[in-house]
Coordinates of C-alpha atoms and ligand atoms in Angstrom, one line a residue:
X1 CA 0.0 0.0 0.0
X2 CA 1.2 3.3 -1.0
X3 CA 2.0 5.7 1.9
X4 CA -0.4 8.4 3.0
X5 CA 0.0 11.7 1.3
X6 CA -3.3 13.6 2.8
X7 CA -2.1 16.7 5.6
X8 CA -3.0 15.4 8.8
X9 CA -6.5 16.5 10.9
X10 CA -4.2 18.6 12.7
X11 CA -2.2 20.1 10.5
X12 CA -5.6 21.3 8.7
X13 CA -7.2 22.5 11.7
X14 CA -4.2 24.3 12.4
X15 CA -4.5 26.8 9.0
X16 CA -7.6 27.0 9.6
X17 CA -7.4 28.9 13.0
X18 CA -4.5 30.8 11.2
X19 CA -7.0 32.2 8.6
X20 CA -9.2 32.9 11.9
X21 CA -6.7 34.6 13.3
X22 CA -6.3 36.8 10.3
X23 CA -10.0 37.6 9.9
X24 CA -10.1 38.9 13.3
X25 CA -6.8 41.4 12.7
X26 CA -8.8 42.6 9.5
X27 CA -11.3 44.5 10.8
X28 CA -11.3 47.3 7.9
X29 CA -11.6 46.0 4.4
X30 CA -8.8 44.5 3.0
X31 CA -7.8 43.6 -0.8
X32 CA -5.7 41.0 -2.2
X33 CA -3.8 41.6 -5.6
X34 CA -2.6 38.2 -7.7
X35 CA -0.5 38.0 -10.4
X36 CA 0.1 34.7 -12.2
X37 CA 2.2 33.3 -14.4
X38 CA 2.9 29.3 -16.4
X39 CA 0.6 26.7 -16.5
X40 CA -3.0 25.6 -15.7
X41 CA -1.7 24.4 -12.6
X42 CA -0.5 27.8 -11.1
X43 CA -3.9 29.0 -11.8
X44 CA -5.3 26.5 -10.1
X45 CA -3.0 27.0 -7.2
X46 CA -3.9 30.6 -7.2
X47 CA -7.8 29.7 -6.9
X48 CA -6.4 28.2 -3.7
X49 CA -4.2 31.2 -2.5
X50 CA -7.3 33.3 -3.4
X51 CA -9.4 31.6 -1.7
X52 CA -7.7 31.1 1.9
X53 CA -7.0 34.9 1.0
X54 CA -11.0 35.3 0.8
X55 CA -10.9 33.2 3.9
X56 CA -8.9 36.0 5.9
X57 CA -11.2 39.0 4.7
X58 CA -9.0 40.2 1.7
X59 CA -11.4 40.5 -1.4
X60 CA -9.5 40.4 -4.7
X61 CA -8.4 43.8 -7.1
X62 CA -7.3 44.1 -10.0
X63 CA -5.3 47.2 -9.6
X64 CA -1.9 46.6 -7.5
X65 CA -2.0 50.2 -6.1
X66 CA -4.8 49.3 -4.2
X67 CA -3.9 45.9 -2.0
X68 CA -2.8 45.2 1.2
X69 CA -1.7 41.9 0.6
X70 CA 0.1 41.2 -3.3
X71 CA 0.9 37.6 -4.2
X72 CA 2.9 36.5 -7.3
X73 CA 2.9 33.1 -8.4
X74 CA 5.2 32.2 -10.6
X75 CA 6.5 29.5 -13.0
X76 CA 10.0 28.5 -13.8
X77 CA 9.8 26.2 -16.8
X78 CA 11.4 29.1 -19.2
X79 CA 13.8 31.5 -18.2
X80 CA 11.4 34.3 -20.0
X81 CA 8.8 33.6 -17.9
X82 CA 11.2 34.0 -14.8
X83 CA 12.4 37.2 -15.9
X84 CA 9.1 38.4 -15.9
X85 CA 7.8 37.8 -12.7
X86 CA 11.2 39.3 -11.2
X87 CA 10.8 42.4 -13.3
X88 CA 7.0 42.4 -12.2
X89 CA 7.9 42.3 -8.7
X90 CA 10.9 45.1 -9.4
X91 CA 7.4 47.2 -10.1
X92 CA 5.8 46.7 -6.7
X93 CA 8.7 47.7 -5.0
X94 CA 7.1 51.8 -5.3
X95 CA 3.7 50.4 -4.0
X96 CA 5.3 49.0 -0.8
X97 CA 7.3 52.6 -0.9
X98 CA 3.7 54.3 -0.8
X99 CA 2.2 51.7 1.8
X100 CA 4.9 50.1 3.9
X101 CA 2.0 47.5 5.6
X102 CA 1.4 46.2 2.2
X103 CA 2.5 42.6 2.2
X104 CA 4.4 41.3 -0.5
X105 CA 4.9 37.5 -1.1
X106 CA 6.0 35.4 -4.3
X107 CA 4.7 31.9 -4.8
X108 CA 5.0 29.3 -7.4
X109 CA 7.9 27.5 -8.8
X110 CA 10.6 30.3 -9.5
X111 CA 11.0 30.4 -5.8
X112 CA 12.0 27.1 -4.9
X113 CA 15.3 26.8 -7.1
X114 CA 18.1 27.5 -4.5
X115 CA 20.1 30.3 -6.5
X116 CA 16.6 32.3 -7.1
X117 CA 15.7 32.1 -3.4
X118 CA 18.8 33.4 -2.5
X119 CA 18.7 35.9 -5.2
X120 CA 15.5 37.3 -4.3
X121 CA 16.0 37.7 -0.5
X122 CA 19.2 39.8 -1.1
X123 CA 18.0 41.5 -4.6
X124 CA 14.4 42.3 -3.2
X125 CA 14.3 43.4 0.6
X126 CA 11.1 44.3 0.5
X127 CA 9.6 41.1 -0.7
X128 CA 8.2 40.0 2.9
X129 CA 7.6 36.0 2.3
X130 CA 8.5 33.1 -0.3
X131 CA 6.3 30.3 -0.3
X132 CA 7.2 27.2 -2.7
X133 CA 4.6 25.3 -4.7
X134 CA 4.2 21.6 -1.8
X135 CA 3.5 24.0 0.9
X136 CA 0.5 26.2 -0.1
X137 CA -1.4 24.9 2.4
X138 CA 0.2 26.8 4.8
X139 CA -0.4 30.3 3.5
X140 CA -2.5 31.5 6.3
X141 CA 0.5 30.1 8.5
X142 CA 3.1 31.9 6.7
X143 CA 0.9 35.4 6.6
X144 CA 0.0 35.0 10.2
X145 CA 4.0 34.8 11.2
X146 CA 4.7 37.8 8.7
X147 CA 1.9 39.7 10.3
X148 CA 2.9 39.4 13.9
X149 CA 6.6 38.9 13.8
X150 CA 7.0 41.8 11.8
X151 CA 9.6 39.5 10.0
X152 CA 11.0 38.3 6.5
X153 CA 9.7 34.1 6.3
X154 CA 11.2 31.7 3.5
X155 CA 9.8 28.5 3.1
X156 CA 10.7 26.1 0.6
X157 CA 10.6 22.0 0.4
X158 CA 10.1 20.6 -2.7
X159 CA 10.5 17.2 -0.6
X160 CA 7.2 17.9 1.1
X161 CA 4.8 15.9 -1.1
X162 CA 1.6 16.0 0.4
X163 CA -2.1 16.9 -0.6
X164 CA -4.5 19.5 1.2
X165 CA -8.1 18.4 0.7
X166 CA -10.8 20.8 1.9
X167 CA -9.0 24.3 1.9
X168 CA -11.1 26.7 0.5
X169 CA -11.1 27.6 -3.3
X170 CA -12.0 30.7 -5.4
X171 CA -12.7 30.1 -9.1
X172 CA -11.8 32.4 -11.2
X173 CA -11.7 30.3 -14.3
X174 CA -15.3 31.6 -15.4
X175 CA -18.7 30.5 -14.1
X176 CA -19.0 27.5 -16.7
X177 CA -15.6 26.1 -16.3
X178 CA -13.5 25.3 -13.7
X179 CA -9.9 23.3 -13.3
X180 CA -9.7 20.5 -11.0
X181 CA -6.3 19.4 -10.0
X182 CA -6.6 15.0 -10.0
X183 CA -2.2 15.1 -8.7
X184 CA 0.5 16.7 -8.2
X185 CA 4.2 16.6 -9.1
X186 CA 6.3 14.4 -11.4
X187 CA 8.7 11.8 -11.5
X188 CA 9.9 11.7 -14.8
X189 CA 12.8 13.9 -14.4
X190 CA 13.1 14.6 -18.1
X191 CA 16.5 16.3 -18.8
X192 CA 15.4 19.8 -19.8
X193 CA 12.7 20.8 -17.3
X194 CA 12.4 22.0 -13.9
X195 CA 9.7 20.6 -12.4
X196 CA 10.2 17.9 -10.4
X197 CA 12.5 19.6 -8.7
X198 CA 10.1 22.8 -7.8
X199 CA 7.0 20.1 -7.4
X200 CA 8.4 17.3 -5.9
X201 CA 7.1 13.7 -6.5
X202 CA 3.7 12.7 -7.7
X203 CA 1.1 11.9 -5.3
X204 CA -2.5 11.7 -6.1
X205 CA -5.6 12.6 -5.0
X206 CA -8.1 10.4 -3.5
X207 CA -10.6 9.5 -6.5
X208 CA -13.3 10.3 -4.2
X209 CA -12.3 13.9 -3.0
X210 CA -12.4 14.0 -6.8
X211 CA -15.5 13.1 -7.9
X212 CA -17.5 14.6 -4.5
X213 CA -15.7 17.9 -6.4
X214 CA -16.7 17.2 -9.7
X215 CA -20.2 16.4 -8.1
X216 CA -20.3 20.0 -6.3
X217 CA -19.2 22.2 -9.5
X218 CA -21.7 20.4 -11.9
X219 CA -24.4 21.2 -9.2
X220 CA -23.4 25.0 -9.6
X221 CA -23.7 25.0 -13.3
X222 CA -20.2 24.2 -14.0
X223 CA -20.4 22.7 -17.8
X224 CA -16.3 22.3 -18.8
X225 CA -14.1 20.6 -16.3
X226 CA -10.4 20.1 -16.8
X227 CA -8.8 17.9 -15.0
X228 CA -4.8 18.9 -14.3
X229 CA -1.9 17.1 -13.6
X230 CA 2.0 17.1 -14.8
X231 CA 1.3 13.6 -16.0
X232 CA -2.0 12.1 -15.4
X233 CA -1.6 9.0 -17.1
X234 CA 0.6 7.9 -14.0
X235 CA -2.7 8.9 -11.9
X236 CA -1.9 6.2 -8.8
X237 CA -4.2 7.1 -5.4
X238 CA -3.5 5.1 -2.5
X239 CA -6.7 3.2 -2.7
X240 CA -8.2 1.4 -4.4
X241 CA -5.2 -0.6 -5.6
X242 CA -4.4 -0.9 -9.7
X243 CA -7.0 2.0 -9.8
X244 CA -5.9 4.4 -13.0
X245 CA -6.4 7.6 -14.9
X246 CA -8.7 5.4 -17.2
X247 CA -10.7 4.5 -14.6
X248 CA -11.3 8.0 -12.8
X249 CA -12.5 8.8 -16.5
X250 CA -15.0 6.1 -16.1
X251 CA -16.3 7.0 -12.9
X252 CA -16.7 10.7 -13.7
X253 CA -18.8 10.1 -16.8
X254 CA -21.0 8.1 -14.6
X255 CA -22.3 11.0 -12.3
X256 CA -25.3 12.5 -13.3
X257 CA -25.3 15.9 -15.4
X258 CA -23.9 17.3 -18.7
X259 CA -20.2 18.2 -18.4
X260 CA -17.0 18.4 -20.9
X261 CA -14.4 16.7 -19.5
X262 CA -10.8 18.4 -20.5
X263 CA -7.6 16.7 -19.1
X264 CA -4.0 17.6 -19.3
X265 CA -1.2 16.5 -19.7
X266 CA -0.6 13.4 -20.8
X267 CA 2.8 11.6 -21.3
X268 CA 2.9 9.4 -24.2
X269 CA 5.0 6.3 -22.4
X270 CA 2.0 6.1 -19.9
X271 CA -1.1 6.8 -22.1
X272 CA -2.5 3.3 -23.1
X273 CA -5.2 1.7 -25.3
X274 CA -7.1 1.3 -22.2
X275 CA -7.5 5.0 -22.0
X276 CA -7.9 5.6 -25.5
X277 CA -10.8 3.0 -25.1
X278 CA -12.5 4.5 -22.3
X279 CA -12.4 8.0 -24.1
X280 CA -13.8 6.7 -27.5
X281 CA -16.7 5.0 -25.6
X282 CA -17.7 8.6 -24.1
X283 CA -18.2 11.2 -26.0
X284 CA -19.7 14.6 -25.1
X285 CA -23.4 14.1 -25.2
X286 CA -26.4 15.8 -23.8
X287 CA -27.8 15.3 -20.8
X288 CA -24.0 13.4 -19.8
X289 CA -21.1 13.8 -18.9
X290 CA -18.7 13.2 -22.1
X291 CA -14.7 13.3 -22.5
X292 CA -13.4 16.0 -24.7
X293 CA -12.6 15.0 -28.3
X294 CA -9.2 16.8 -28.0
X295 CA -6.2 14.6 -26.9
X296 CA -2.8 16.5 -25.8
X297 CA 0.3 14.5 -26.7
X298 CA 3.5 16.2 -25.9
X299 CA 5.9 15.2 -28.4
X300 CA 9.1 17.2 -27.8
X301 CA 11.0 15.8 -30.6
X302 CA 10.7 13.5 -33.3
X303 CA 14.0 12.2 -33.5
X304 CA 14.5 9.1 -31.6
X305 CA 18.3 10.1 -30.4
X306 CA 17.0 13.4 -29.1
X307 CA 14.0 11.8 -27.4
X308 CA 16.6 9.0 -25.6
X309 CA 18.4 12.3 -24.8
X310 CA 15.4 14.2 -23.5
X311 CA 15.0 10.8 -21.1
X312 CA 11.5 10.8 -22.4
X313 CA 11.1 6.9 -22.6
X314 CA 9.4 6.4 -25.7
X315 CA 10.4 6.7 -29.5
X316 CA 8.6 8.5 -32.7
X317 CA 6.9 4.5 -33.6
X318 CA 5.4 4.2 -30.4
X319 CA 3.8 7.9 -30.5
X320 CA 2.9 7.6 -34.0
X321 CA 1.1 4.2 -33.1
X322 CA -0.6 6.2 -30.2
X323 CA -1.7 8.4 -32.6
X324 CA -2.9 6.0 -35.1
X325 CA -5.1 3.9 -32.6
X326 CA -6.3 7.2 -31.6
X327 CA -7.4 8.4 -35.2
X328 CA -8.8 4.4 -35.9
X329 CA -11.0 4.7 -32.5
X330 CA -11.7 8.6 -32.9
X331 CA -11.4 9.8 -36.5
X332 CA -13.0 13.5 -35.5
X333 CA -10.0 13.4 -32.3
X334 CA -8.1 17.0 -32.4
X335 CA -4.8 15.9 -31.6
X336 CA -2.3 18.9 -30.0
X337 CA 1.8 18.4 -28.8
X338 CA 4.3 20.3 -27.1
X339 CA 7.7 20.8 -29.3
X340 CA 11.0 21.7 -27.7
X341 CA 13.0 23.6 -30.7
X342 CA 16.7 23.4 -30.3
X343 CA 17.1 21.0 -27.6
X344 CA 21.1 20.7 -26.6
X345 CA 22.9 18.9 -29.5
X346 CA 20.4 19.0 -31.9
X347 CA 21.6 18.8 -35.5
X348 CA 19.3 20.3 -39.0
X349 CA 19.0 16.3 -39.7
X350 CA 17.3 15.9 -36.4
X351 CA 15.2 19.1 -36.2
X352 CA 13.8 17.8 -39.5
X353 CA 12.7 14.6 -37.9
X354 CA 10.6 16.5 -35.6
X355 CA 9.0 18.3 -38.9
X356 CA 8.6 15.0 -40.6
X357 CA 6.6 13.5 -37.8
X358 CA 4.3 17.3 -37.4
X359 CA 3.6 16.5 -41.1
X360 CA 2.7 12.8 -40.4
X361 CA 0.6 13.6 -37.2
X362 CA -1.1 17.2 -39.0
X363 CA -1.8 18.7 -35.8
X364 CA -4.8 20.1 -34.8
X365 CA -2.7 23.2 -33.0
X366 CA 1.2 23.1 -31.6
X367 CA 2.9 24.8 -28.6
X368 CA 6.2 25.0 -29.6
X369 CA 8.9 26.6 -27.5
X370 CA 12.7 27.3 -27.4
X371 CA 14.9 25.2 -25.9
X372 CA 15.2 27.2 -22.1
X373 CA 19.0 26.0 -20.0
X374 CA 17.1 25.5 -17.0
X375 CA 19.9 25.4 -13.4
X376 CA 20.2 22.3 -11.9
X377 CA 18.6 20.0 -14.9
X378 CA 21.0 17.6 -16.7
X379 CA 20.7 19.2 -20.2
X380 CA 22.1 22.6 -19.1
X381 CA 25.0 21.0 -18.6
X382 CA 25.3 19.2 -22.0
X383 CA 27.5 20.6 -24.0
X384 CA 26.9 21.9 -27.7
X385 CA 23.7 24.1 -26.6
X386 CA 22.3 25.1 -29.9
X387 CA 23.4 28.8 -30.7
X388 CA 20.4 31.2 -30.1
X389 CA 20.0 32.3 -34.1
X390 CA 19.9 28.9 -35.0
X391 CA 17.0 28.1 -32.7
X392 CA 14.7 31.1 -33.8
X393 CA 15.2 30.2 -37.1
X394 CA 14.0 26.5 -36.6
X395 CA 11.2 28.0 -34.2
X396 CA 10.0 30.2 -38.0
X397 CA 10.1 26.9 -39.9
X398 CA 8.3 25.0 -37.5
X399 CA 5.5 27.6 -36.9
X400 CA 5.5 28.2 -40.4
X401 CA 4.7 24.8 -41.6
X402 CA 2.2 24.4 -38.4
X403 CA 0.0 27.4 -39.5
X404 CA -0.3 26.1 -42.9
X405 CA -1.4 22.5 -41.6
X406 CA -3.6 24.2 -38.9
X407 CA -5.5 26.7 -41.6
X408 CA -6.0 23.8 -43.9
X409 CA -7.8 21.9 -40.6
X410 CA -9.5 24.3 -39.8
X411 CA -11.1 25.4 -43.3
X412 CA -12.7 21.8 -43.2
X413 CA -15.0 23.3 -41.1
X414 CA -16.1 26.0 -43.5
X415 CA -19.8 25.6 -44.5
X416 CA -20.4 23.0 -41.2
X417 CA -22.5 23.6 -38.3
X418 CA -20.0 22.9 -34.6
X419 CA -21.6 22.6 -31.5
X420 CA -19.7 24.7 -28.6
X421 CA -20.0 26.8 -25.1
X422 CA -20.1 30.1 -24.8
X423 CA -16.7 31.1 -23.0
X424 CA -17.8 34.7 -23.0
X425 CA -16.9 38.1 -24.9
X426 CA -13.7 37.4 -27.0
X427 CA -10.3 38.7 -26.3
X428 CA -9.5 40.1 -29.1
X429 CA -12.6 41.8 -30.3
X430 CA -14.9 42.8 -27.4
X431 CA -18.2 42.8 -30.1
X432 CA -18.2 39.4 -30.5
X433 CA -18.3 36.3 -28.1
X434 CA -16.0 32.9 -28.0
X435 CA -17.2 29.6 -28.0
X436 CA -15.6 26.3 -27.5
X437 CA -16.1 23.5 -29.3
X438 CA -15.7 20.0 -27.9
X439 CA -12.6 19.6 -29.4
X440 CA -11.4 22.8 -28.3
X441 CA -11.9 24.8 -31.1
X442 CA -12.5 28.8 -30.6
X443 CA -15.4 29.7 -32.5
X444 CA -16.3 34.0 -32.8
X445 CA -19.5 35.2 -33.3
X446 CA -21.8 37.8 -32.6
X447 CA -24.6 37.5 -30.0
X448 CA -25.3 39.0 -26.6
X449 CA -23.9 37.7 -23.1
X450 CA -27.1 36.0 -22.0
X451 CA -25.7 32.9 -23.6
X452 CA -22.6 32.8 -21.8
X453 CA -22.6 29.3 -20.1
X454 CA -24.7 27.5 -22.8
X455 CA -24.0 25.5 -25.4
X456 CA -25.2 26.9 -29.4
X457 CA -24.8 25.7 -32.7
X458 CA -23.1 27.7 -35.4
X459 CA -22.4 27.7 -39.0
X460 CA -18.9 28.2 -39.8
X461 CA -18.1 30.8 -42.1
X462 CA -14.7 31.2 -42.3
X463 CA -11.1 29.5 -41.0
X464 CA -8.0 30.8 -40.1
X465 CA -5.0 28.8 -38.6
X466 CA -6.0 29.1 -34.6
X467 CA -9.8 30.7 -34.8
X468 CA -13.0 29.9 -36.8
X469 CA -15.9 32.4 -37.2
X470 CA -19.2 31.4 -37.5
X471 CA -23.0 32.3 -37.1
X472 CA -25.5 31.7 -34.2
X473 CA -27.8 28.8 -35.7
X474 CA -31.2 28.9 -33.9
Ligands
5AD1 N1 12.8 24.8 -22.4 C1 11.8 24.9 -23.3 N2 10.6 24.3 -23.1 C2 10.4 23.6 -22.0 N3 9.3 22.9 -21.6 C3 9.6 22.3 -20.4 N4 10.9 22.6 -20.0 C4 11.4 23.4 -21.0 C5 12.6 24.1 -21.3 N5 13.6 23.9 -20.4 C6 8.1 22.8 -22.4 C7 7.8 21.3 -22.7 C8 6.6 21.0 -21.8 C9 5.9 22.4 -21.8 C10 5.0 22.6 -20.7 O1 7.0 23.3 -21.6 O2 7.4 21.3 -24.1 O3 5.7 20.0 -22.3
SF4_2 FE1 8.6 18.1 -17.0 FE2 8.7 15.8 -18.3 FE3 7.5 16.0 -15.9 FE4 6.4 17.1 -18.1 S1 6.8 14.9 -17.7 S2 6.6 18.0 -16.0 S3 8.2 17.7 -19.2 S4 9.7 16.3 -16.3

């Protein structure tokens, strides 16, 4: 039997009276400003941070100037992303100038790398707490100590791997759609990325804290659930034994309701046929819960020496027979990858490997990044890093010949009529609204905001390589 990973009774209890403790100091009102940056899993960390903040009697802003409390939670996978959130929190240093209570703390994964830490307690003084990603659940604790000892607190320990059920969350994802995190963590230690050393080993959630959760949001409306993990195809709770990813999937899509069900992200050594099965025999229907007809596959590279080199444990056969039973189970599946572009050593033959399989596979949509020298990981210390020029300019080809194969998908869909939910009023044009369809396709349109949160129909008019615009069909 797997060990234990829940925070004990006590342990719980004692946040809890730390967020009490809080409440009663904040008798005025009080605001909390967040700032995150990375994945879907910082944002769902922030929902948490949110809402123990909410817990304490700070009510979110969304203008800096104004808080009392400013949290940044930040990611570490690419060095850009770093130097953002350091140059963010460069910015608040004048806020804390004008309001020397304000609290300042930074959260996430940037913090618990040993050379940032230390960086940031000598580089930014006024930065009053650092809190890494395995100890969220003692926010309350960490704010109390800051509050009444008038002192600087670091505390990081990537060891720490457990899970916090039942601390209080504050979705921010929109009213029809919410992230649910199913584990934490990773073990795969592949050579290039960070994580498993800011988010320690996997653990997993109980599968019925999971679906009592999924129960709860469908009850409040929620219509688009994705389910978050750094790999949850190695999905492993303590109990029952030999229980699986596959078979949470099976168990949500029995609970009564009409839901999407998104999940990422998936690591092609541990998705299986079993899965691929269980998704195929639930599709998005109404009146049920359905899976989402959009499957993310990280690829990385398609050259097998590159892959062995990444320690990602599986080679371009295997993932192109994952696709193909995929496809031969699923033939509308939208099928979406991660790329790493000039991974350490990689020559023009084997950067061409990964385009030759892009052209095999014919994405439905690519996230494609530059190789990032992450400290501490074994690939920063490879030698023959790939110079930057040469990286950019295999980033151009790569996009190039994505938004060509991603146009051509998507003007398939010229003349037919999707089925999606209405996200809400689009990004990029505030006239018109977004829809999503259930293979997580953005659909514009014109219509007014009562239909936020339902599904429509909608003839497609027109494609481009990451949008389609359409009509409201009554
Ligand atoms: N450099 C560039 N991209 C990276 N990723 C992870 N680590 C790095 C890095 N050091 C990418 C991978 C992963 C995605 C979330 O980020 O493609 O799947
Ligand atoms: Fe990073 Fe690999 Fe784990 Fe994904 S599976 S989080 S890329 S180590």
């Amino acid at each position: 039997m797997k060990k234990n990973v829940q925070i004990s009774s006590v342990e719980l209890e004692k946040q809890i009276s730390f967020m009490a403790q809080i409440k009663a100091l904040n008798t005025e009102e009080k605001y909390v400003y967040i700032q995150t940056f990375g994945c879907q899993q910082n944002e769902a960390d922030s929902e948490r941070l949110l809402g123990m903040a909410a817990q304490m009697g700070y009510m979110r802003v969304s203008d800096a100037e104004k808080a009392d409390l400013i949290l940044i939670n930040t990611c570490a996978v690419r060095e850009h992303a770093e130097l953002k959130a350091l140059s963010i929190t460069g910015n608040f240093k004048h806020c804390k100038e004008k309001n020397p209570s304000l609290i300042i703390g930074i959260c996430g994964c940037m913090v618990s790398q040993e050379h940032r830490l230390g960086d940031i307690k000598k580089r930014y003084p006024y930065v009053d707490f650092l809190l890494g990603t395995t100890l969220i659940h003692r926010f309350p604790e960490i704010l109390s100590s800051v509050i009444t000892q008038k002192k600087r607190f670091f505390w990081i320990d990537p060891d720490t791997a457990v899970i916090a059920e039942e601390l209080p969350v504050q979705r921010e994802k929109g009213g029809s759609s919410a992230w649910v995190s199913v584990m934490y963590g990773c073990n795969n230690f592949c050579t290039y990325c960070i994580v498993p050393y800011v988010r320690g080993r996997e653990r997993s959630r109980r599968p019925q804290a999971i679906l009592d959760e999924i129960r709860a949001l469908i009850a409040d409306g929620v219509k688009e659930i994705t389910l978050l993990g750094q790999n949850v195809n190695s999905y492993s709770p303590c109990e029952p034994e030999d229980y699986d990813f596959s078979d949470l999937l099976t168990d949500i899509c029995a609970l009564e309701g009409e839901a999407i069900i998104h999940f990422m992200t998936s690591h092609p050594k541990d998705a299986t046929h079993k899965l691929i099965d269980v998704i195929a025999a639930n599709p998005p229907a109404k009146n049920k819960i359905g899976i989402s007809r959009r499957f993310h596959l990280p690829l990385q590279s398609g050259n097998d020496r590159i892959l062995k080199a990444m320690n990602r444990r599986y080679d371009s056969a295997r993932y192109l027979s994952l696709v193909s039973y995929m496809r031969e189970k699923m033939p509308d599946i939208a099928i979406t990858t991660d790329i790493i572009v000039g991974f350490p050593t990689e020559t023009e033959e084997e950067f061409q490997d990964t385009l030759k399989v892009i052209s095999t596979v014919r994405y439905d949509n690519i996230y494609s990044f530059i190789y990032s020298k992450r400290n501490g990981t074994p690939a920063a210390e490879m030698e023959d890093q790939v110079p930057d020029e040469i990286k950019s300019e295999r980033m151009r080809r790569l996009l190039d010949l994505q938004g060509a194969i991603s146009k051509e998908k998507n003007s398939d869909y010229v003349g037919k009529v999707l089925r999606g939910l209405v996200e809400g009023r689009s990004k990029t044009n505030p006239l018109r609204l977004t829809a999503r369809t259930e293979n997580n396709r953005l659909i514009h349109f014109e219509g007014d905001d009562s239909l936020i949160g339902e599904y429509a129909d909608f003839f497609i008019e027109e494609a481009e390589a990451h949008e389609l615009f359409g009509k409201l069909v009554k």
